[in-house]
Amino acid sequence: MKCFINGEWTSLNKQMDVIDPFDSSIIDTVPVATRAEMTTAIDYAVTGAQTAKAMPTHQRCQILRDVADLLLARSEKFAINIAREGIKTIREARGEVRRCAETIRIAAESARTIVGETINFDQMPGSENRIGHFSRNPIGIIAAITPFNDPLNLVAHKIAPAIAAGNAVILKPHTETPLSALMLGELFHEAKLPKAVLQIVTGVGSVIGDTLVTDPRIRMVSFTGGRATGEKIIARAGLKKIGMELGSNSAVIVMADADLENAVANTVSGAYWAAGQNCLHVQRILVQDSVYDKFKQNFVTLAKGYKVGNKLDEDTDMGCIITESAAQNIEELLTDALDRGADLVMGGKRDGTLFQPTLIENVPEGARLHQEEVFGPVSLLYRFNHLDEAIEILNNVDFGLQHGIFTKDLSTALDASKRMDCGGVIINDSGDYRIDAMPFGGVKGSGLGREGIKFAIEEMTEIKMVCFNI
Ligand code: NAD
């Protein structure tokens, strides 16, 4: 495929292969843009931002609605592509396409409700004859930088609210998974989005991503990815708005009074969805003492039935890791825990990019897996007696995206949700639950700002105040 620059599908000098990480087959090629080529895209975006700002709301709504319809009409083609270039099974990929259409529809509807407020100036003595209001306005050019694990829907979570809010956006999709984003770009083109409002430039993150981040004409960097990259970007960005959707080391608490069947089913799914390559991956599972053994047994029974393998087979439950070196990193974190004395309950084996669903327990203090994000199908079991103990373990990490708790007791649920340091608490589902309209984002090392269309629109607009002296 080609880059989408100034409304044209553009070939560039250098190309790279896009590879299926399951069998290393070449799916397609995409351009590798240089810094100068990215700068050219930013030049076009200056005009694109003027065009975007001048687009009436009804036009933005219509384009977004049309894109959602086009996507649903071609959903299987998109799902197959997600499954091939990325890490998801075909069934998981179909779910992502459905969610993406929903994300774009929510953006179309939200564009109608970007409103301001009137201000009571007469609250200040001497200002009795002032009236005024504030409005929310586009901020200009937004740089969107996205990860590999949801190569379509996380792209939509940036470009749909950016366009709904009247901005121009330049997207740099992940190096390993650029095709879903380019295919989505084709739909915006077909829906007649004016040129340079959306541009998609492929290449190496540390090169063209850095060009985007450091250019003073970019008014906001909306980033989803790893914490280390996020910190580099913040250090390089200068005076810009920043949205940071980073990783985590999420936990669920299973209380003794929980519906155990529900807790097991949701926790297994949260642990091994997308082969654990999910910012909401359930990495730490804290189970109350009296149900620990039963929970463990039922968890293992369910997870052992998982079929790992070819992402395109309908009966595959878990796909592969994005690259062999990423799979080796997961193995290294697991080996560190086992070498320190942790017990392997299930799994633990790697074959190329395939990694078995893995569960460990009795993980000694100091093991890296307590603190670091594994971003793979490895989870840790913890035993606790009292909720206080569970909350202490849960909060004792420098991440805080979303956690879950399973209990039938309302006051336990409310008490725990108050005390968890994170951006979202999910009760009676694992922390791996999300709809695209809810506020989403983390505290501590998990990020800055919130996505979820309405909330992203707030981040992607600036307030202007107008005051009349009558
Ligand atoms: P990554 O940080 O390796 O890459 C993310 C993006 O940044 C890619 O497009 C990459 O090319 C680009 N990039 C790399 N170096 C750059 C630089 N110097 N300047 C600008 N851009 C640069 O992350 P990844 O491996 O794709 O994704 C995994 C991480 O993303 C995990 O930590 C996961 O938890 C997190 N994540 C978070 C959310 C969320 O919503 N909070 C969602 C999905 C993934």
mmCIF file of N, CA and C in Angstrom, residues 122-227:
data_model
loop_
_atom_site.group_PDB
_atom_site.id
_atom_site.type_symbol
_atom_site.label_atom_id
_atom_site.label_comp_id
_atom_site.label_asym_id
_atom_site.label_seq_id
_atom_site.Cartn_x
_atom_site.Cartn_y
_atom_site.Cartn_z
ATOM 1 N N ASP A 122 -21.861 38.682 36.145
ATOM 2 C CA ASP A 122 -22.341 39.579 37.207
ATOM 3 C C ASP A 122 -22.072 39.037 38.606
ATOM 4 N N GLN A 123 -21.350 37.931 38.710
ATOM 5 C CA GLN A 123 -20.962 37.460 40.041
ATOM 6 C C GLN A 123 -19.890 38.356 40.646
ATOM 7 N N MET A 124 -19.254 39.170 39.800
ATOM 8 C CA MET A 124 -18.175 40.051 40.276
ATOM 9 C C MET A 124 -18.721 41.484 40.331
ATOM 10 N N PRO A 125 -18.730 42.126 41.520
ATOM 11 C CA PRO A 125 -19.212 43.512 41.570
ATOM 12 C C PRO A 125 -18.489 44.365 40.539
ATOM 13 N N GLY A 126 -19.238 45.165 39.812
ATOM 14 C CA GLY A 126 -18.621 45.988 38.762
ATOM 15 C C GLY A 126 -18.768 45.357 37.390
ATOM 16 N N SER A 127 -19.180 44.064 37.320
ATOM 17 C CA SER A 127 -19.310 43.376 36.022
ATOM 18 C C SER A 127 -20.772 43.101 35.675
ATOM 19 N N GLU A 128 -21.691 43.890 36.285
ATOM 20 C CA GLU A 128 -23.124 43.608 36.121
ATOM 21 C C GLU A 128 -23.569 43.649 34.665
ATOM 22 N N ASN A 129 -22.951 44.508 33.858
ATOM 23 C CA ASN A 129 -23.438 44.600 32.474
ATOM 24 C C ASN A 129 -22.528 43.892 31.471
ATOM 25 N N ARG A 130 -21.889 42.822 31.953
ATOM 26 C CA ARG A 130 -21.165 41.955 30.999
ATOM 27 C C ARG A 130 -21.954 40.662 30.798
ATOM 28 N N ILE A 131 -21.960 40.179 29.586
ATOM 29 C CA ILE A 131 -22.438 38.816 29.327
ATOM 30 C C ILE A 131 -21.385 38.113 28.469
ATOM 31 N N GLY A 132 -21.415 36.806 28.480
ATOM 32 C CA GLY A 132 -20.430 36.113 27.650
ATOM 33 C C GLY A 132 -20.578 34.608 27.704
ATOM 34 N N HIS A 133 -19.720 33.952 26.998
ATOM 35 C CA HIS A 133 -19.789 32.500 26.885
ATOM 36 C C HIS A 133 -18.400 31.965 26.551
ATOM 37 N N PHE A 134 -18.254 30.644 26.642
ATOM 38 C CA PHE A 134 -17.059 30.045 26.038
ATOM 39 C C PHE A 134 -17.480 28.971 25.052
ATOM 40 N N SER A 135 -16.628 28.762 24.058
ATOM 41 C CA SER A 135 -16.895 27.719 23.056
ATOM 42 C C SER A 135 -15.676 26.803 22.992
ATOM 43 N N ARG A 136 -15.877 25.620 22.442
ATOM 44 C CA ARG A 136 -14.765 24.672 22.258
ATOM 45 C C ARG A 136 -14.358 24.702 20.800
ATOM 46 N N ASN A 137 -13.072 24.872 20.544
ATOM 47 C CA ASN A 137 -12.586 25.067 19.176
ATOM 48 C C ASN A 137 -11.483 24.071 18.828
ATOM 49 N N PRO A 138 -11.369 23.771 17.524
ATOM 50 C CA PRO A 138 -10.295 22.857 17.111
ATOM 51 C C PRO A 138 -8.931 23.417 17.504
ATOM 52 N N ILE A 139 -7.981 22.525 17.756
ATOM 53 C CA ILE A 139 -6.667 23.029 18.164
ATOM 54 C C ILE A 139 -5.690 23.118 16.999
ATOM 55 N N GLY A 140 -6.009 22.508 15.851
ATOM 56 C CA GLY A 140 -5.095 22.611 14.698
ATOM 57 C C GLY A 140 -4.650 21.241 14.222
ATOM 58 N N ILE A 141 -3.359 20.980 14.269
ATOM 59 C CA ILE A 141 -2.853 19.697 13.746
ATOM 60 C C ILE A 141 -2.543 18.760 14.919
ATOM 61 N N ILE A 142 -3.104 17.565 14.836
ATOM 62 C CA ILE A 142 -2.861 16.557 15.876
ATOM 63 C C ILE A 142 -1.985 15.442 15.302
ATOM 64 N N ALA A 143 -0.966 15.070 16.041
ATOM 65 C CA ALA A 143 -0.137 13.908 15.675
ATOM 66 C C ALA A 143 -0.688 12.705 16.410
ATOM 67 N N ALA A 144 -1.047 11.666 15.671
ATOM 68 C CA ALA A 144 -1.575 10.445 16.293
ATOM 69 C C ALA A 144 -0.554 9.329 16.087
ATOM 70 N N ILE A 145 -0.141 8.710 17.170
ATOM 71 C CA ILE A 145 0.869 7.634 17.096
ATOM 72 C C ILE A 145 0.282 6.422 17.820
ATOM 73 N N THR A 146 0.232 5.289 17.116
ATOM 74 C CA THR A 146 -0.563 4.164 17.623
ATOM 75 C C THR A 146 0.245 2.861 17.751
ATOM 76 N N PRO A 147 -0.249 1.941 18.600
ATOM 77 C CA PRO A 147 0.455 0.674 18.831
ATOM 78 C C PRO A 147 -0.037 -0.435 17.901
ATOM 79 N N PHE A 148 0.508 -1.637 18.084
ATOM 80 C CA PHE A 148 0.190 -2.735 17.160
ATOM 81 C C PHE A 148 -1.004 -3.578 17.591
ATOM 82 N N ASN A 149 -1.375 -3.483 18.883
ATOM 83 C CA ASN A 149 -2.272 -4.537 19.380
ATOM 84 C C ASN A 149 -3.733 -4.386 18.980
ATOM 85 N N ASP A 150 -4.201 -3.144 18.739
ATOM 86 C CA ASP A 150 -5.543 -2.932 18.161
ATOM 87 C C ASP A 150 -5.320 -2.015 16.962
ATOM 88 N N PRO A 151 -4.832 -2.546 15.848
ATOM 89 C CA PRO A 151 -4.315 -1.660 14.782
ATOM 90 C C PRO A 151 -5.390 -0.866 14.056
ATOM 91 N N LEU A 152 -6.661 -1.208 14.300
ATOM 92 C CA LEU A 152 -7.752 -0.473 13.654
ATOM 93 C C LEU A 152 -8.482 0.411 14.665
ATOM 94 N N ASN A 153 -8.974 -0.194 15.737
ATOM 95 C CA ASN A 153 -9.838 0.576 16.646
ATOM 96 C C ASN A 153 -9.065 1.646 17.417
ATOM 97 N N LEU A 154 -7.807 1.397 17.734
ATOM 98 C CA LEU A 154 -7.067 2.445 18.455
ATOM 99 C C LEU A 154 -6.667 3.582 17.520
ATOM 100 N N VAL A 155 -6.594 3.285 16.233
ATOM 101 C CA VAL A 155 -6.402 4.351 15.234
ATOM 102 C C VAL A 155 -7.672 5.206 15.179
ATOM 103 N N ALA A 156 -8.837 4.510 15.148
ATOM 104 C CA ALA A 156 -10.121 5.231 15.105
ATOM 105 C C ALA A 156 -10.306 6.089 16.355
ATOM 106 N N HIS A 157 -9.800 5.613 17.502
ATOM 107 C CA HIS A 157 -9.949 6.382 18.741
ATOM 108 C C HIS A 157 -9.199 7.710 18.692
ATOM 109 N N LYS A 158 -8.326 7.868 17.710
ATOM 110 C CA LYS A 158 -7.619 9.146 17.576
ATOM 111 C C LYS A 158 -8.171 9.940 16.397
ATOM 112 N N ILE A 159 -8.273 9.292 15.220
ATOM 113 C CA ILE A 159 -8.629 10.106 14.057
ATOM 114 C C ILE A 159 -10.117 10.490 14.066
ATOM 115 N N ALA A 160 -10.994 9.641 14.599
ATOM 116 C CA ALA A 160 -12.424 9.996 14.571
ATOM 117 C C ALA A 160 -12.722 11.209 15.470
ATOM 118 N N PRO A 161 -12.266 11.239 16.730
ATOM 119 C CA PRO A 161 -12.553 12.452 17.518
ATOM 120 C C PRO A 161 -11.807 13.679 16.998
ATOM 121 N N ALA A 162 -10.605 13.463 16.431
ATOM 122 C CA ALA A 162 -9.857 14.619 15.892
ATOM 123 C C ALA A 162 -10.655 15.275 14.765
ATOM 124 N N ILE A 163 -11.211 14.447 13.879
ATOM 125 C CA ILE A 163 -11.984 14.989 12.754
ATOM 126 C C ILE A 163 -13.331 15.533 13.255
ATOM 127 N N ALA A 164 -13.966 14.820 14.174
ATOM 128 C CA ALA A 164 -15.244 15.307 14.734
ATOM 129 C C ALA A 164 -15.071 16.708 15.322
ATOM 130 N N ALA A 165 -13.903 16.954 15.911
ATOM 131 C CA ALA A 165 -13.661 18.241 16.571
ATOM 132 C C ALA A 165 -13.139 19.310 15.611
ATOM 133 N N GLY A 166 -12.954 18.960 14.332
ATOM 134 C CA GLY A 166 -12.540 19.970 13.348
ATOM 135 C C GLY A 166 -11.038 20.171 13.244
ATOM 136 N N ASN A 167 -10.272 19.135 13.544
ATOM 137 C CA ASN A 167 -8.803 19.229 13.443
ATOM 138 C C ASN A 167 -8.283 18.508 12.202
ATOM 139 N N ALA A 168 -7.050 18.828 11.836
ATOM 140 C CA ALA A 168 -6.309 17.985 10.887
ATOM 141 C C ALA A 168 -5.515 16.985 11.722
ATOM 142 N N VAL A 169 -5.295 15.795 11.141
ATOM 143 C CA VAL A 169 -4.576 14.779 11.909
ATOM 144 C C VAL A 169 -3.581 14.060 11.003
ATOM 145 N N ILE A 170 -2.384 13.858 11.529
ATOM 146 C CA ILE A 170 -1.390 13.026 10.827
ATOM 147 C C ILE A 170 -1.187 11.783 11.678
ATOM 148 N N LEU A 171 -1.432 10.637 11.054
ATOM 149 C CA LEU A 171 -1.305 9.373 11.783
ATOM 150 C C LEU A 171 -0.018 8.663 11.403
ATOM 151 N N LYS A 172 0.711 8.241 12.437
ATOM 152 C CA LYS A 172 1.841 7.333 12.212
ATOM 153 C C LYS A 172 1.483 6.007 12.864
ATOM 154 N N PRO A 173 1.020 5.044 12.044
ATOM 155 C CA PRO A 173 0.640 3.762 12.641
ATOM 156 C C PRO A 173 1.876 2.970 13.039
ATOM 157 N N HIS A 174 1.668 1.919 13.829
ATOM 158 C CA HIS A 174 2.800 1.094 14.257
ATOM 159 C C HIS A 174 3.505 0.490 13.049
ATOM 160 N N THR A 175 4.819 0.387 13.145
ATOM 161 C CA THR A 175 5.647 -0.128 12.046
ATOM 162 C C THR A 175 5.230 -1.538 11.623
ATOM 163 N N GLU A 176 4.833 -2.369 12.593
ATOM 164 C CA GLU A 176 4.503 -3.768 12.261
ATOM 165 C C GLU A 176 3.090 -3.915 11.685
ATOM 166 N N THR A 177 2.200 -2.958 11.975
ATOM 167 C CA THR A 177 0.779 -3.140 11.607
ATOM 168 C C THR A 177 0.198 -1.897 10.916
ATOM 169 N N PRO A 178 0.782 -1.478 9.796
ATOM 170 C CA PRO A 178 0.293 -0.234 9.179
ATOM 171 C C PRO A 178 -0.917 -0.410 8.255
ATOM 172 N N LEU A 179 -1.227 -1.674 7.871
ATOM 173 C CA LEU A 179 -2.203 -1.863 6.784
ATOM 174 C C LEU A 179 -3.634 -1.525 7.206
ATOM 175 N N SER A 180 -4.007 -1.904 8.425
ATOM 176 C CA SER A 180 -5.378 -1.604 8.881
ATOM 177 C C SER A 180 -5.625 -0.103 8.824
ATOM 178 N N ALA A 181 -4.626 0.672 9.269
ATOM 179 C CA ALA A 181 -4.773 2.130 9.293
ATOM 180 C C ALA A 181 -4.907 2.680 7.871
ATOM 181 N N LEU A 182 -4.090 2.169 6.955
ATOM 182 C CA LEU A 182 -4.155 2.657 5.569
ATOM 183 C C LEU A 182 -5.504 2.274 4.941
ATOM 184 N N MET A 183 -5.995 1.069 5.262
ATOM 185 C CA MET A 183 -7.303 0.657 4.728
ATOM 186 C C MET A 183 -8.413 1.563 5.258
ATOM 187 N N LEU A 184 -8.284 1.973 6.526
ATOM 188 C CA LEU A 184 -9.271 2.908 7.091
ATOM 189 C C LEU A 184 -9.162 4.265 6.380
ATOM 190 N N GLY A 185 -7.924 4.652 6.079
ATOM 191 C CA GLY A 185 -7.700 5.896 5.316
ATOM 192 C C GLY A 185 -8.419 5.856 3.974
ATOM 193 N N GLU A 186 -8.427 4.675 3.336
ATOM 194 C CA GLU A 186 -9.131 4.543 2.043
ATOM 195 C C GLU A 186 -10.618 4.855 2.210
ATOM 196 N N LEU A 187 -11.180 4.450 3.334
ATOM 197 C CA LEU A 187 -12.613 4.710 3.545
ATOM 198 C C LEU A 187 -12.875 6.210 3.733
ATOM 199 N N PHE A 188 -11.977 6.888 4.437
ATOM 200 C CA PHE A 188 -12.138 8.351 4.599
ATOM 201 C C PHE A 188 -12.016 9.043 3.241
ATOM 202 N N HIS A 189 -11.121 8.531 2.405
ATOM 203 C CA HIS A 189 -10.953 9.090 1.061
ATOM 204 C C HIS A 189 -12.247 8.907 0.264
ATOM 205 N N GLU A 190 -12.766 7.665 0.350
ATOM 206 C CA GLU A 190 -14.004 7.350 -0.374
ATOM 207 C C GLU A 190 -15.180 8.185 0.147
ATOM 208 N N ALA A 191 -15.168 8.486 1.433
ATOM 209 C CA ALA A 191 -16.241 9.287 2.023
ATOM 210 C C ALA A 191 -16.034 10.787 1.773
ATOM 211 N N LYS A 192 -15.017 11.096 0.969
ATOM 212 C CA LYS A 192 -14.761 12.471 0.510
ATOM 213 C C LYS A 192 -14.325 13.436 1.624
ATOM 214 N N LEU A 193 -13.521 12.920 2.517
ATOM 215 C CA LEU A 193 -12.894 13.825 3.485
ATOM 216 C C LEU A 193 -11.973 14.745 2.698
ATOM 217 N N PRO A 194 -12.074 16.080 2.880
ATOM 218 C CA PRO A 194 -11.207 16.973 2.111
ATOM 219 C C PRO A 194 -9.719 16.668 2.333
ATOM 220 N N LYS A 195 -8.923 16.981 1.319
ATOM 221 C CA LYS A 195 -7.516 16.566 1.369
ATOM 222 C C LYS A 195 -6.746 17.234 2.515
ATOM 223 N N ALA A 196 -5.784 16.479 2.999
ATOM 224 C CA ALA A 196 -4.871 16.906 4.077
ATOM 225 C C ALA A 196 -5.525 17.066 5.443
ATOM 226 N N VAL A 197 -6.827 16.721 5.547
ATOM 227 C CA VAL A 197 -7.435 16.710 6.892
ATOM 228 C C VAL A 197 -6.941 15.462 7.632
ATOM 229 N N LEU A 198 -6.835 14.348 6.886
ATOM 230 C CA LEU A 198 -6.217 13.142 7.444
ATOM 231 C C LEU A 198 -5.062 12.739 6.536
ATOM 232 N N GLN A 199 -3.899 12.530 7.119
ATOM 233 C CA GLN A 199 -2.775 11.978 6.360
ATOM 234 C C GLN A 199 -2.208 10.801 7.158
ATOM 235 N N ILE A 200 -1.755 9.789 6.428
ATOM 236 C CA ILE A 200 -1.208 8.598 7.103
ATOM 237 C C ILE A 200 0.172 8.338 6.523
ATOM 238 N N VAL A 201 1.167 8.406 7.380
ATOM 239 C CA VAL A 201 2.553 8.279 6.925
ATOM 240 C C VAL A 201 3.185 7.104 7.667
ATOM 241 N N THR A 202 3.719 6.157 6.893
ATOM 242 C CA THR A 202 4.300 4.949 7.491
ATOM 243 C C THR A 202 5.825 5.065 7.554
ATOM 244 N N GLY A 203 6.399 4.335 8.492
ATOM 245 C CA GLY A 203 7.854 4.351 8.633
ATOM 246 C C GLY A 203 8.257 4.027 10.054
ATOM 247 N N VAL A 204 9.453 4.434 10.401
ATOM 248 C CA VAL A 204 10.039 4.047 11.691
ATOM 249 C C VAL A 204 9.682 5.092 12.760
ATOM 250 N N GLY A 205 9.184 4.601 13.890
ATOM 251 C CA GLY A 205 8.707 5.498 14.947
ATOM 252 C C GLY A 205 9.760 6.478 15.429
ATOM 253 N N SER A 206 10.965 5.977 15.672
ATOM 254 C CA SER A 206 11.990 6.855 16.246
ATOM 255 C C SER A 206 12.469 7.890 15.227
ATOM 256 N N VAL A 207 12.108 7.718 13.961
ATOM 257 C CA VAL A 207 12.507 8.693 12.925
ATOM 258 C C VAL A 207 11.330 9.632 12.640
ATOM 259 N N ILE A 208 10.312 9.127 11.945
ATOM 260 C CA ILE A 208 9.220 10.039 11.556
ATOM 261 C C ILE A 208 8.283 10.349 12.721
ATOM 262 N N GLY A 209 8.203 9.440 13.697
ATOM 263 C CA GLY A 209 7.420 9.740 14.899
ATOM 264 C C GLY A 209 8.056 10.932 15.607
ATOM 265 N N ASP A 210 9.375 10.904 15.668
ATOM 266 C CA ASP A 210 10.095 11.991 16.334
ATOM 267 C C ASP A 210 9.934 13.310 15.572
ATOM 268 N N THR A 211 9.917 13.239 14.235
ATOM 269 C CA THR A 211 9.713 14.463 13.448
ATOM 270 C C THR A 211 8.366 15.088 13.789
ATOM 271 N N LEU A 212 7.360 14.237 13.881
ATOM 272 C CA LEU A 212 6.015 14.729 14.221
ATOM 273 C C LEU A 212 5.998 15.380 15.603
ATOM 274 N N VAL A 213 6.574 14.645 16.547
ATOM 275 C CA VAL A 213 6.500 15.063 17.946
ATOM 276 C C VAL A 213 7.216 16.387 18.177
ATOM 277 N N THR A 214 8.304 16.617 17.435
ATOM 278 C CA THR A 214 9.128 17.803 17.703
ATOM 279 C C THR A 214 8.749 19.008 16.840
ATOM 280 N N ASP A 215 7.906 18.825 15.837
ATOM 281 C CA ASP A 215 7.575 19.964 14.970
ATOM 282 C C ASP A 215 6.663 20.941 15.733
ATOM 283 N N PRO A 216 7.044 22.218 15.774
ATOM 284 C CA PRO A 216 6.240 23.167 16.574
ATOM 285 C C PRO A 216 4.848 23.428 15.996
ATOM 286 N N ARG A 217 4.610 23.036 14.746
ATOM 287 C CA ARG A 217 3.268 23.261 14.176
ATOM 288 C C ARG A 217 2.252 22.228 14.672
ATOM 289 N N ILE A 218 2.734 21.132 15.219
ATOM 290 C CA ILE A 218 1.835 20.129 15.805
ATOM 291 C C ILE A 218 1.370 20.666 17.160
ATOM 292 N N ARG A 219 0.027 20.696 17.361
ATOM 293 C CA ARG A 219 -0.499 21.300 18.591
ATOM 294 C C ARG A 219 -0.809 20.263 19.674
ATOM 295 N N MET A 220 -0.935 19.004 19.232
ATOM 296 C CA MET A 220 -1.177 17.952 20.230
ATOM 297 C C MET A 220 -0.567 16.645 19.749
ATOM 298 N N VAL A 221 0.048 15.922 20.670
ATOM 299 C CA VAL A 221 0.499 14.560 20.373
ATOM 300 C C VAL A 221 -0.431 13.617 21.125
ATOM 301 N N SER A 222 -1.140 12.793 20.379
ATOM 302 C CA SER A 222 -2.015 11.797 20.988
ATOM 303 C C SER A 222 -1.342 10.445 20.783
ATOM 304 N N PHE A 223 -0.793 9.909 21.863
ATOM 305 C CA PHE A 223 0.056 8.719 21.776
ATOM 306 C C PHE A 223 -0.569 7.550 22.520
ATOM 307 N N THR A 224 -0.561 6.384 21.915
ATOM 308 C CA THR A 224 -0.861 5.142 22.628
ATOM 309 C C THR A 224 0.292 4.182 22.379
ATOM 310 N N GLY A 225 0.866 3.680 23.443
ATOM 311 C CA GLY A 225 2.001 2.774 23.285
ATOM 312 C C GLY A 225 2.666 2.526 24.617
ATOM 313 N N GLY A 226 3.928 2.122 24.563
ATOM 314 C CA GLY A 226 4.654 1.743 25.769
ATOM 315 C C GLY A 226 5.103 2.956 26.571
ATOM 316 N N ARG A 227 5.287 2.720 27.847
ATOM 317 C CA ARG A 227 5.649 3.811 28.745
ATOM 318 C C ARG A 227 7.009 4.435 28.386
#
